N, CA, C and O atoms as CSV, one atom per row, in Angstrom:
chain,resi,resn,atom,element,x,y,z
A,1,ASP,N,N,-76.797,162.966,108.553
A,1,ASP,CA,C,-78.011,162.930,109.346
A,1,ASP,C,C,-78.792,164.224,109.211
A,1,ASP,O,O,-78.862,164.994,110.169
A,2,GLY,N,N,-79.361,164.480,108.090
A,2,GLY,CA,C,-80.273,165.582,107.921
A,2,GLY,C,C,-79.666,166.921,107.575
A,2,GLY,O,O,-80.429,167.855,107.327
A,3,GLY,N,N,-78.377,167.091,107.538
A,3,GLY,CA,C,-77.813,168.374,107.130
A,3,GLY,C,C,-77.131,169.083,108.262
A,3,GLY,O,O,-76.008,168.736,108.628
A,4,GLY,N,N,-77.805,170.095,108.839
A,4,GLY,CA,C,-77.203,170.862,109.922
A,4,GLY,C,C,-75.996,171.629,109.448
A,4,GLY,O,O,-76.074,172.382,108.478
A,5,ASN,N,N,-74.877,171.445,110.127
A,5,ASN,CA,C,-73.650,172.158,109.787
A,5,ASN,C,C,-72.722,171.350,108.885
A,5,ASN,O,O,-71.569,171.732,108.687
A,6,LEU,N,N,-73.196,170.272,108.352
A,6,LEU,CA,C,-72.356,169.429,107.502
A,6,LEU,C,C,-72.214,170.026,106.104
A,6,LEU,O,O,-73.130,170.696,105.627
A,7,PRO,N,N,-71.080,169.795,105.440
A,7,PRO,CA,C,-70.949,170.245,104.047
A,7,PRO,C,C,-71.935,169.480,103.169
A,7,PRO,O,O,-72.395,168.403,103.548
A,8,PRO,N,N,-72.262,170.028,102.001
A,8,PRO,CA,C,-73.277,169.398,101.138
A,8,PRO,C,C,-73.014,167.928,100.826
A,8,PRO,O,O,-73.956,167.138,100.758
A,9,VAL,N,N,-71.746,167.547,100.635
A,9,VAL,CA,C,-71.454,166.155,100.290
A,9,VAL,C,C,-71.777,165.205,101.442
A,9,VAL,O,O,-72.073,164.033,101.208
A,10,ALA,N,N,-71.723,165.692,102.676
A,10,ALA,CA,C,-71.991,164.831,103.832
A,10,ALA,C,C,-73.434,164.910,104.308
A,10,ALA,O,O,-73.903,164.004,104.997
A,11,SER,N,N,-74.137,165.959,103.959
A,11,SER,CA,C,-75.528,166.063,104.408
A,11,SER,C,C,-76.384,165.057,103.643
A,11,SER,O,O,-76.161,164.810,102.458
A,12,ASN,N,N,-77.339,164.495,104.320
A,12,ASN,CA,C,-78.243,163.493,103.753
A,12,ASN,C,C,-77.514,162.286,103.173
A,12,ASN,O,O,-77.926,161.725,102.158
A,13,PHE,N,N,-76.436,161.898,103.824
A,13,PHE,CA,C,-75.692,160.699,103.414
A,13,PHE,C,C,-76.117,159.507,104.265
A,13,PHE,O,O,-76.225,158.387,103.765
A,14,HIS,N,N,-76.355,159.749,105.540
A,14,HIS,CA,C,-76.726,158.698,106.489
A,14,HIS,C,C,-78.052,159.099,107.117
A,14,HIS,O,O,-78.107,160.051,107.895
A,15,CYS,N,N,-79.121,158.380,106.786
A,15,CYS,CA,C,-80.459,158.691,107.304
A,15,CYS,C,C,-81.054,157.479,108.001
A,15,CYS,O,O,-81.276,156.443,107.374
A,16,ASN,N,N,-81.308,157.605,109.270
A,16,ASN,CA,C,-81.966,156.541,110.042
A,16,ASN,C,C,-81.313,155.175,109.849
A,16,ASN,O,O,-82.001,154.167,109.685
A,17,GLY,N,N,-80.005,155.151,109.870
A,17,GLY,CA,C,-79.285,153.886,109.763
A,17,GLY,C,C,-79.047,153.405,108.352
A,17,GLY,O,O,-78.439,152.351,108.163
A,18,ALA,N,N,-79.508,154.144,107.350
A,18,ALA,CA,C,-79.341,153.732,105.955
A,18,ALA,C,C,-78.395,154.693,105.246
A,18,ALA,O,O,-78.602,155.906,105.275
A,19,ILE,N,N,-77.359,154.154,104.609
A,19,ILE,CA,C,-76.425,154.960,103.832
A,19,ILE,C,C,-77.038,155.215,102.460
A,19,ILE,O,O,-77.399,154.269,101.759
A,20,GLU,N,N,-77.158,156.475,102.071
A,20,GLU,CA,C,-77.782,156.888,100.813
A,20,GLU,C,C,-79.177,156.280,100.649
A,20,GLU,O,O,-79.613,156.009,99.530
A,21,GLY,N,N,-79.865,156.070,101.757
A,21,GLY,CA,C,-81.225,155.547,101.699
A,21,GLY,C,C,-81.324,154.079,101.346
A,21,GLY,O,O,-82.395,153.612,100.956
A,22,VAL,N,N,-80.230,153.335,101.475
A,22,VAL,CA,C,-80.189,151.917,101.095
A,22,VAL,C,C,-79.784,151.083,102.303
A,22,VAL,O,O,-78.934,151.486,103.096
A,23,GLU,N,N,-80.406,149.913,102.429
A,23,GLU,CA,C,-80.041,148.988,103.500
A,23,GLU,C,C,-80.025,147.569,102.956
A,23,GLU,O,O,-80.585,147.288,101.896
A,24,ALA,N,N,-79.385,146.694,103.685
A,24,ALA,CA,C,-79.312,145.284,103.275
A,24,ALA,C,C,-80.694,144.649,103.334
A,24,ALA,O,O,-81.498,144.956,104.214
A,25,CYS,N,N,-80.956,143.752,102.375
A,25,CYS,CA,C,-82.238,143.049,102.341
A,25,CYS,C,C,-82.019,141.644,101.790
A,25,CYS,O,O,-80.890,141.289,101.450
A,26,ASP,N,N,-83.068,140.845,101.697
A,26,ASP,CA,C,-82.976,139.469,101.220
A,26,ASP,C,C,-83.401,139.315,99.765
A,26,ASP,O,O,-83.750,138.209,99.352
A,27,ASP,N,N,-83.384,140.373,98.985
A,27,ASP,CA,C,-83.872,140.341,97.608
A,27,ASP,C,C,-82.704,140.226,96.623
A,27,ASP,O,O,-81.985,141.195,96.379
A,28,LEU,N,N,-82.533,139.041,96.070
A,28,LEU,CA,C,-81.451,138.799,95.117
A,28,LEU,C,C,-81.580,139.687,93.884
A,28,LEU,O,O,-80.570,140.132,93.338
A,29,THR,N,N,-82.819,139.953,93.435
A,29,THR,CA,C,-83.011,140.784,92.243
A,29,THR,C,C,-82.523,142.216,92.465
A,29,THR,O,O,-82.277,142.942,91.502
A,30,GLN,N,N,-82.383,142.620,93.711
A,30,GLN,CA,C,-81.872,143.951,94.041
A,30,GLN,C,C,-80.422,143.888,94.522
A,30,GLN,O,O,-79.920,144.847,95.108
A,31,MET,N,N,-79.757,142.772,94.278
A,31,MET,CA,C,-78.370,142.549,94.719
A,31,MET,C,C,-78.248,142.729,96.234
A,31,MET,O,O,-77.224,143.202,96.727
A,32,TYR,N,N,-79.282,142.355,96.957
A,32,TYR,CA,C,-79.334,142.407,98.419
A,32,TYR,C,C,-79.198,143.821,98.974
A,32,TYR,O,O,-78.839,144.003,100.137
A,33,GLN,N,N,-79.485,144.824,98.139
A,33,GLN,CA,C,-79.467,146.223,98.566
A,33,GLN,C,C,-80.793,146.848,98.158
A,33,GLN,O,O,-81.049,147.033,96.969
A,34,CYS,N,N,-81.640,147.174,99.131
A,34,CYS,CA,C,-82.954,147.736,98.856
A,34,CYS,C,C,-83.062,149.137,99.435
A,34,CYS,O,O,-82.396,149.476,100.414
A,35,TYR,N,N,-83.911,149.944,98.813
A,35,TYR,CA,C,-84.156,151.265,99.367
A,35,TYR,C,C,-84.872,151.114,100.699
A,35,TYR,O,O,-85.783,150.297,100.836
A,36,SER,N,N,-84.462,151.893,101.662
A,36,SER,CA,C,-85.040,151.853,102.996
A,36,SER,C,C,-86.308,152.697,103.040
A,36,SER,O,O,-86.389,153.744,102.399
A,37,ASN,N,N,-87.285,152.239,103.794
A,37,ASN,CA,C,-88.491,153.041,103.995
A,37,ASN,C,C,-88.188,154.268,104.839
A,37,ASN,O,O,-88.912,155.262,104.786
A,38,GLU,N,N,-87.114,154.194,105.618
A,38,GLU,CA,C,-86.739,155.269,106.525
A,38,GLU,C,C,-85.725,156.243,105.916
A,38,GLU,O,O,-85.445,157.280,106.517
A,39,GLY,N,N,-85.177,155.941,104.759
A,39,GLY,CA,C,-84.095,156.750,104.193
A,39,GLY,C,C,-84.548,157.826,103.249
A,39,GLY,O,O,-83.788,158.215,102.363
A,40,GLY,N,N,-85.751,158.324,103.401
A,40,GLY,CA,C,-86.396,159.270,102.494
A,40,GLY,C,C,-85.526,160.328,101.861
A,40,GLY,O,O,-85.295,160.295,100.652
A,41,GLU,N,N,-85.036,161.274,102.655
A,41,GLU,CA,C,-84.276,162.392,102.097
A,41,GLU,C,C,-82.965,161.917,101.482
A,41,GLU,O,O,-82.545,162.437,100.449
A,42,CYS,N,N,-82.320,160.944,102.099
A,42,CYS,CA,C,-81.071,160.406,101.535
A,42,CYS,C,C,-81.340,159.783,100.171
A,42,CYS,O,O,-80.557,159.961,99.238
A,43,LYS,N,N,-82.429,159.065,100.057
A,43,LYS,CA,C,-82.772,158.392,98.810
A,43,LYS,C,C,-83.050,159.424,97.711
A,43,LYS,O,O,-82.682,159.218,96.554
A,44,LYS,N,N,-83.699,160.532,98.077
A,44,LYS,CA,C,-84.036,161.563,97.092
A,44,LYS,C,C,-82.796,162.191,96.474
A,44,LYS,O,O,-82.791,162.524,95.288
A,45,VAL,N,N,-81.743,162.356,97.273
A,45,VAL,CA,C,-80.546,163.043,96.773
A,45,VAL,C,C,-79.407,162.084,96.440
A,45,VAL,O,O,-78.287,162.527,96.182
A,46,LYS,N,N,-79.672,160.779,96.441
A,46,LYS,CA,C,-78.606,159.809,96.187
A,46,LYS,C,C,-77.928,160.059,94.845
A,46,LYS,O,O,-76.700,160.043,94.760
A,47,TYR,N,N,-78.700,160.284,93.817
A,47,TYR,CA,C,-78.120,160.515,92.495
A,47,TYR,C,C,-78.142,161.992,92.127
A,47,TYR,O,O,-77.198,162.472,91.500
A,48,ASP,N,N,-79.163,162.711,92.486
A,48,ASP,CA,C,-79.241,164.158,92.308
A,48,ASP,C,C,-78.642,164.609,90.976
A,48,ASP,O,O,-77.867,165.566,90.935
A,49,VAL,N,N,-78.990,163.939,89.913
A,49,VAL,CA,C,-78.451,164.257,88.597
A,49,VAL,C,C,-79.556,164.455,87.571
A,49,VAL,O,O,-79.327,164.281,86.374
A,50,ALA,N,N,-80.747,164.815,88.023
A,50,ALA,CA,C,-81.895,164.920,87.132
A,50,ALA,C,C,-81.630,165.837,85.939
A,50,ALA,O,O,-82.105,165.563,84.837
A,51,LYS,N,N,-80.884,166.913,86.139
A,51,LYS,CA,C,-80.607,167.840,85.039
A,51,LYS,C,C,-79.635,167.252,84.024
A,51,LYS,O,O,-79.775,167.474,82.821
A,52,GLU,N,N,-78.648,166.500,84.511
A,52,GLU,CA,C,-77.592,166.001,83.634
A,52,GLU,C,C,-77.884,164.621,83.053
A,52,GLU,O,O,-77.438,164.302,81.951
A,53,CYS,N,N,-78.620,163.813,83.784
A,53,CYS,CA,C,-78.778,162.412,83.404
A,53,CYS,C,C,-80.215,162.129,82.953
A,53,CYS,O,O,-81.152,162.182,83.749
A,54,VAL,N,N,-80.366,161.831,81.672
A,54,VAL,CA,C,-81.696,161.523,81.158
A,54,VAL,C,C,-81.963,160.023,81.140
A,54,VAL,O,O,-83.093,159.601,80.899
A,55,ASP,N,N,-80.944,159.219,81.391
A,55,ASP,CA,C,-81.072,157.765,81.379
A,55,ASP,C,C,-80.841,157.226,82.788
A,55,ASP,O,O,-79.695,156.993,83.172
A,56,PRO,N,N,-81.908,157.023,83.568
A,56,PRO,CA,C,-81.762,156.613,84.970
A,56,PRO,C,C,-81.614,155.115,85.194
A,56,PRO,O,O,-81.742,154.662,86.331
A,57,ARG,N,N,-81.347,154.321,84.147
A,57,ARG,CA,C,-81.352,152.866,84.310
A,57,ARG,C,C,-80.291,152.348,85.269
A,57,ARG,O,O,-80.462,151.266,85.830
A,58,TYR,N,N,-79.199,153.083,85.478
A,58,TYR,CA,C,-78.158,152.617,86.390
A,58,TYR,C,C,-78.327,153.174,87.804
A,58,TYR,O,O,-77.509,152.900,88.682
A,59,GLN,N,N,-79.363,153.939,88.019
A,59,GLN,CA,C,-79.620,154.506,89.333
A,59,GLN,C,C,-80.431,153.501,90.150
A,59,GLN,O,O,-81.636,153.662,90.348
A,60,THR,N,N,-79.752,152.481,90.610
A,60,THR,CA,C,-80.370,151.378,91.335
A,60,THR,C,C,-79.856,151.364,92.770
A,60,THR,O,O,-78.848,152.003,93.071
A,61,PRO,N,N,-80.533,150.645,93.654
A,61,PRO,CA,C,-80.077,150.608,95.045
A,61,PRO,C,C,-78.662,150.063,95.204
A,61,PRO,O,O,-77.938,150.498,96.099
A,62,TRP,N,N,-78.256,149.125,94.358
A,62,TRP,CA,C,-76.946,148.492,94.552
A,62,TRP,C,C,-75.803,149.284,93.922
A,62,TRP,O,O,-74.641,148.960,94.164
A,63,ASN,N,N,-76.089,150.290,93.137
A,63,ASN,CA,C,-75.040,151.158,92.609
A,63,ASN,C,C,-74.869,152.350,93.540
A,63,ASN,O,O,-75.847,152.968,93.959
A,64,ASP,N,N,-73.624,152.664,93.856
A,64,ASP,CA,C,-73.365,153.799,94.732
A,64,ASP,C,C,-73.810,155.096,94.086
A,64,ASP,O,O,-73.759,155.249,92.866
A,65,GLY,N,N,-74.250,156.033,94.924
A,65,GLY,CA,C,-74.572,157.370,94.455
A,65,GLY,C,C,-73.318,158.217,94.418
A,65,GLY,O,O,-72.232,157.748,94.758
A,66,PHE,N,N,-73.471,159.475,94.002
A,66,PHE,CA,C,-72.290,160.322,93.834
A,66,PHE,C,C,-71.599,160.621,95.153
A,66,PHE,O,O,-70.386,160.826,95.177
A,67,LYS,N,N,-72.347,160.650,96.251
A,67,LYS,CA,C,-71.718,160.942,97.541
A,67,LYS,C,C,-70.793,159.806,97.977
A,67,LYS,O,O,-69.714,160.060,98.512
A,68,MET,N,N,-71.197,158.580,97.758
A,68,MET,CA,C,-70.353,157.440,98.111
A,68,MET,C,C,-69.120,157.394,97.193
A,68,MET,O,O,-68.012,157.112,97.649
A,69,HIS,N,N,-69.324,157.674,95.899
A,69,HIS,CA,C,-68.186,157.719,94.973
A,69,HIS,C,C,-67.199,158.806,95.391
A,69,HIS,O,O,-65.987,158.590,95.378
A,70,ARG,N,N,-67.721,159.967,95.758
A,70,ARG,CA,C,-66.841,161.056,96.172
A,70,ARG,C,C,-66.093,160.693,97.450
A,70,ARG,O,O,-64.900,160.969,97.575
A,71,LEU,N,N,-66.792,160.076,98.396
A,71,LEU,CA,C,-66.152,159.668,99.645
A,71,LEU,C,C,-65.027,158.671,99.386
A,71,LEU,O,O,-63.929,158.814,99.922
A,72,LYS,N,N,-65.303,157.664,98.564
A,72,LYS,CA,C,-64.275,156.667,98.248
A,72,LYS,C,C,-63.090,157.318,97.537
A,72,LYS,O,O,-61.939,157.006,97.843
A,73,GLY,N,N,-63.359,158.210,96.600
A,73,GLY,CA,C,-62.296,158.892,95.878
A,73,GLY,C,C,-61.431,159.740,96.796
A,73,GLY,O,O,-60.206,159.752,96.672
A,74,ARG,N,N,-62.070,160.447,97.715
A,74,ARG,CA,C,-61.297,161.289,98.634
A,74,ARG,C,C,-60.492,160.445,99.605
A,74,ARG,O,O,-59.354,160.789,99.924
A,75,LEU,N,N,-61.061,159.349,100.079
A,75,LEU,CA,C,-60.299,158.479,100.976
A,75,LEU,C,C,-59.081,157.901,100.267
A,75,LEU,O,O,-57.989,157.863,100.835
A,76,LEU,N,N,-59.266,157.450,99.029
A,76,LEU,CA,C,-58.131,156.924,98.261
A,76,LEU,C,C,-57.114,158.027,97.975
A,76,LEU,O,O,-55.908,157.802,98.068
A,77,GLY,N,N,-57.600,159.213,97.629
A,77,GLY,CA,C,-56.708,160.327,97.352
A,77,GLY,C,C,-55.898,160.740,98.566
A,77,GLY,O,O,-54.692,160.961,98.465
A,78,PHE,N,N,-56.559,160.848,99.725
A,78,PHE,CA,C,-55.839,161.204,100.948
A,78,PHE,C,C,-54.793,160.152,101.300
A,78,PHE,O,O,-53.696,160.480,101.752
A,79,HIS,N,N,-55.142,158.892,101.091
A,79,HIS,CA,C,-54.194,157.814,101.365
A,79,HIS,C,C,-52.969,157.932,100.451
A,79,HIS,O,O,-51.833,157.795,100.905
A,80,MET,N,N,-53.209,158.186,99.173
A,80,MET,CA,C,-52.093,158.303,98.231
A,80,MET,C,C,-51.213,159.505,98.562
A,80,MET,O,O,-49.988,159.415,98.473
A,81,ILE,N,N,-51.820,160.626,98.942
A,81,ILE,CA,C,-51.044,161.811,99.314
A,81,ILE,C,C,-50.212,161.522,100.553
A,81,ILE,O,O,-49.056,161.936,100.639
A,82,GLU,N,N,-50.794,160.816,101.508
A,82,GLU,CA,C,-50.046,160.469,102.723
A,82,GLU,C,C,-48.866,159.560,102.394
A,82,GLU,O,O,-47.785,159.716,102.963
A,83,MET,N,N,-49.066,158.615,101.482
A,83,MET,CA,C,-47.966,157.733,101.088
A,83,MET,C,C,-46.860,158.531,100.388
A,83,MET,O,O,-45.678,158.271,100.616
A,84,LEU,N,N,-47.222,159.490,99.549
A,84,LEU,CA,C,-46.221,160.339,98.899
A,84,LEU,C,C,-45.467,161.178,99.925
A,84,LEU,O,O,-44.251,161.344,99.825
A,85,ARG,N,N,-46.190,161.706,100.911
A,85,ARG,CA,C,-45.559,162.500,101.964
A,85,ARG,C,C,-44.552,161.652,102.746
A,85,ARG,O,O,-43.432,162.089,103.011
A,86,LEU,N,N,-44.962,160.446,103.106
A,86,LEU,CA,C,-44.063,159.559,103.850
A,86,LEU,C,C,-42.855,159.152,103.006
A,86,LEU,O,O,-41.748,159.030,103.530
A,87,ALA,N,N,-43.059,158.945,101.715
A,87,ALA,CA,C,-41.940,158.604,100.832
A,87,ALA,C,C,-40.952,159.765,100.745
A,87,ALA,O,O,-39.741,159.548,100.739
A,88,ALA,N,N,-41.463,160.996,100.678
A,88,ALA,CA,C,-40.584,162.168,100.637
A,88,ALA,C,C,-39.798,162.300,101.933
A,88,ALA,O,O,-38.611,162.625,101.910
A,89,LEU,N,N,-40.451,162.049,103.057
A,89,LEU,CA,C,-39.744,162.087,104.339
A,89,LEU,C,C,-38.674,161.010,104.419
A,89,LEU,O,O,-37.569,161.255,104.902
A,90,GLU,N,N,-39.005,159.832,103.951
A,90,GLU,CA,C,-38.044,158.719,103.941
A,90,GLU,C,C,-36.835,159.053,103.061
A,90,GLU,O,O,-35.694,158.768,103.424
A,91,LEU,N,N,-37.097,159.653,101.914
A,91,LEU,CA,C,-36.009,160.051,101.023
A,91,LEU,C,C,-35.137,161.115,101.683
A,91,LEU,O,O,-33.911,161.072,101.580
A,92,ASP,N,N,-35.767,162.060,102.354
A,92,ASP,CA,C,-35.021,163.109,103.052
A,92,ASP,C,C,-34.125,162.509,104.135
A,92,ASP,O,O,-32.966,162.900,104.272
A,93,LEU,N,N,-34.657,161.569,104.896
A,93,LEU,CA,C,-33.852,160.902,105.928
A,93,LEU,C,C,-32.707,160.107,105.320
A,93,LEU,O,O,-31.596,160.092,105.850
A,94,LEU,N,N,-32.986,159.453,104.214
A,94,LEU,CA,C,-31.952,158.683,103.530
A,94,LEU,C,C,-30.825,159.597,103.056
A,94,LEU,O,O,-29.650,159.250,103.174
A,95,GLU,N,N,-31.181,160.761,102.521
A,95,GLU,CA,C,-30.174,161.714,102.062
A,95,GLU,C,C,-29.359,162.275,103.223
A,95,GLU,O,O,-28.166,162.539,103.068
A,96,LEU,N,N,-29.988,162.460,104.384
A,96,LEU,CA,C,-29.258,162.949,105.556
A,96,LEU,C,C,-28.244,161.914,106.035
A,96,LEU,O,O,-27.139,162.264,106.451
A,97,LYS,N,N,-28.626,160.639,105.974
A,97,LYS,CA,C,-27.738,159.565,106.417
A,97,LYS,C,C,-26.632,159.289,105.407
A,97,LYS,O,O,-25.526,158.896,105.780
A,98,GLN,N,N,-26.930,159.493,104.139
A,98,GLN,CA,C,-25.970,159.192,103.076
A,98,GLN,C,C,-25.870,160.403,102.141
A,98,GLN,O,O,-26.510,160.416,101.089
A,99,PRO,N,N,-25.084,161.413,102.503
A,99,PRO,CA,C,-25.016,162.665,101.730
A,99,PRO,C,C,-24.608,162.475,100.275
A,99,PRO,O,O,-24.953,163.305,99.434
A,100,HIS,N,N,-23.894,161.423,99.959
A,100,HIS,CA,C,-23.479,161.213,98.575
A,100,HIS,C,C,-24.668,160.950,97.646
A,100,HIS,O,O,-24.522,160.997,96.425
A,101,LEU,N,N,-25.838,160.675,98.218
A,101,LEU,CA,C,-27.034,160.431,97.404
A,101,LEU,C,C,-27.766,161.711,97.034
A,101,LEU,O,O,-28.738,161.666,96.280
A,102,ARG,N,N,-27.318,162.859,97.553
A,102,ARG,CA,C,-28.011,164.126,97.292
A,102,ARG,C,C,-27.931,164.499,95.829
A,102,ARG,O,O,-27.013,164.116,95.104
A,103,GLY,N,N,-28.937,165.267,95.423
A,103,GLY,CA,C,-28.941,165.810,94.071
A,103,GLY,C,C,-29.727,164.962,93.106
A,103,GLY,O,O,-30.338,163.958,93.475
A,104,SER,N,N,-29.697,165.381,91.886
A,104,SER,CA,C,-30.446,164.712,90.829
A,104,SER,C,C,-29.748,163.412,90.437
A,104,SER,O,O,-28.519,163.349,90.441
A,105,PRO,N,N,-30.507,162.384,90.101
A,105,PRO,CA,C,-29.893,161.146,89.628
A,105,PRO,C,C,-29.049,161.370,88.374
A,105,PRO,O,O,-28.106,160.620,88.121
A,106,LEU,N,N,-29.383,162.397,87.587
A,106,LEU,CA,C,-28.631,162.685,86.374
A,106,LEU,C,C,-27.230,163.223,86.697
A,106,LEU,O,O,-26.304,163.053,85.903
A,107,GLU,N,N,-27.073,163.871,87.859
A,107,GLU,CA,C,-25.764,164.395,88.247
A,107,GLU,C,C,-24.758,163.279,88.444
A,107,GLU,O,O,-23.565,163.481,88.220
A,108,THR,N,N,-25.205,162.122,88.853
A,108,THR,CA,C,-24.285,161.001,89.100
A,108,THR,C,C,-23.753,160.406,87.808
A,108,THR,O,O,-22.779,159.654,87.837
A,109,LEU,N,N,-24.373,160.727,86.663
A,109,LEU,CA,C,-23.934,160.172,85.376
A,109,LEU,C,C,-22.711,160.923,84.838
A,109,LEU,O,O,-22.006,160.400,83.974
A,110,ASP,N,N,-22.448,162.128,85.328
A,110,ASP,CA,C,-21.305,162.930,84.823
A,110,ASP,C,C,-19.989,162.375,85.258
A,110,ASP,O,O,-18.943,162.930,84.920
C-alpha cells in the first residue's frame, strides 16, 4: 500500500484493492485479469525490468510480475524449510526412542 516502512518487494504490491495493479474483469481476451484504473503505482512497477527486458510481449495483466513470483517462491521455500526442520526433529525423537538407530546408515553395514 504505497511503500512506507515496507521492504521494496512488498511496497507497491497492493494498491487500492488491486494486486500488482490487476483486478478481475469480464474480458476473456485478457484472461479475466485487467489492469485496474486505481492500481497506478503498482502497475508501473509490476515488471520493473525496463533495463533488462527488451521484449515486453509477456508483460500482460494475466502474467504475474516479479513481486508475485518472489512471494510465491519465498512461501514455497519457507514451507520446504519448515518440513525439513520437522523431519529433523522427528528423526531426533526417533533416535532418542530407539538408540540402536543412531549414527550413519553406513555404520550398520559393518
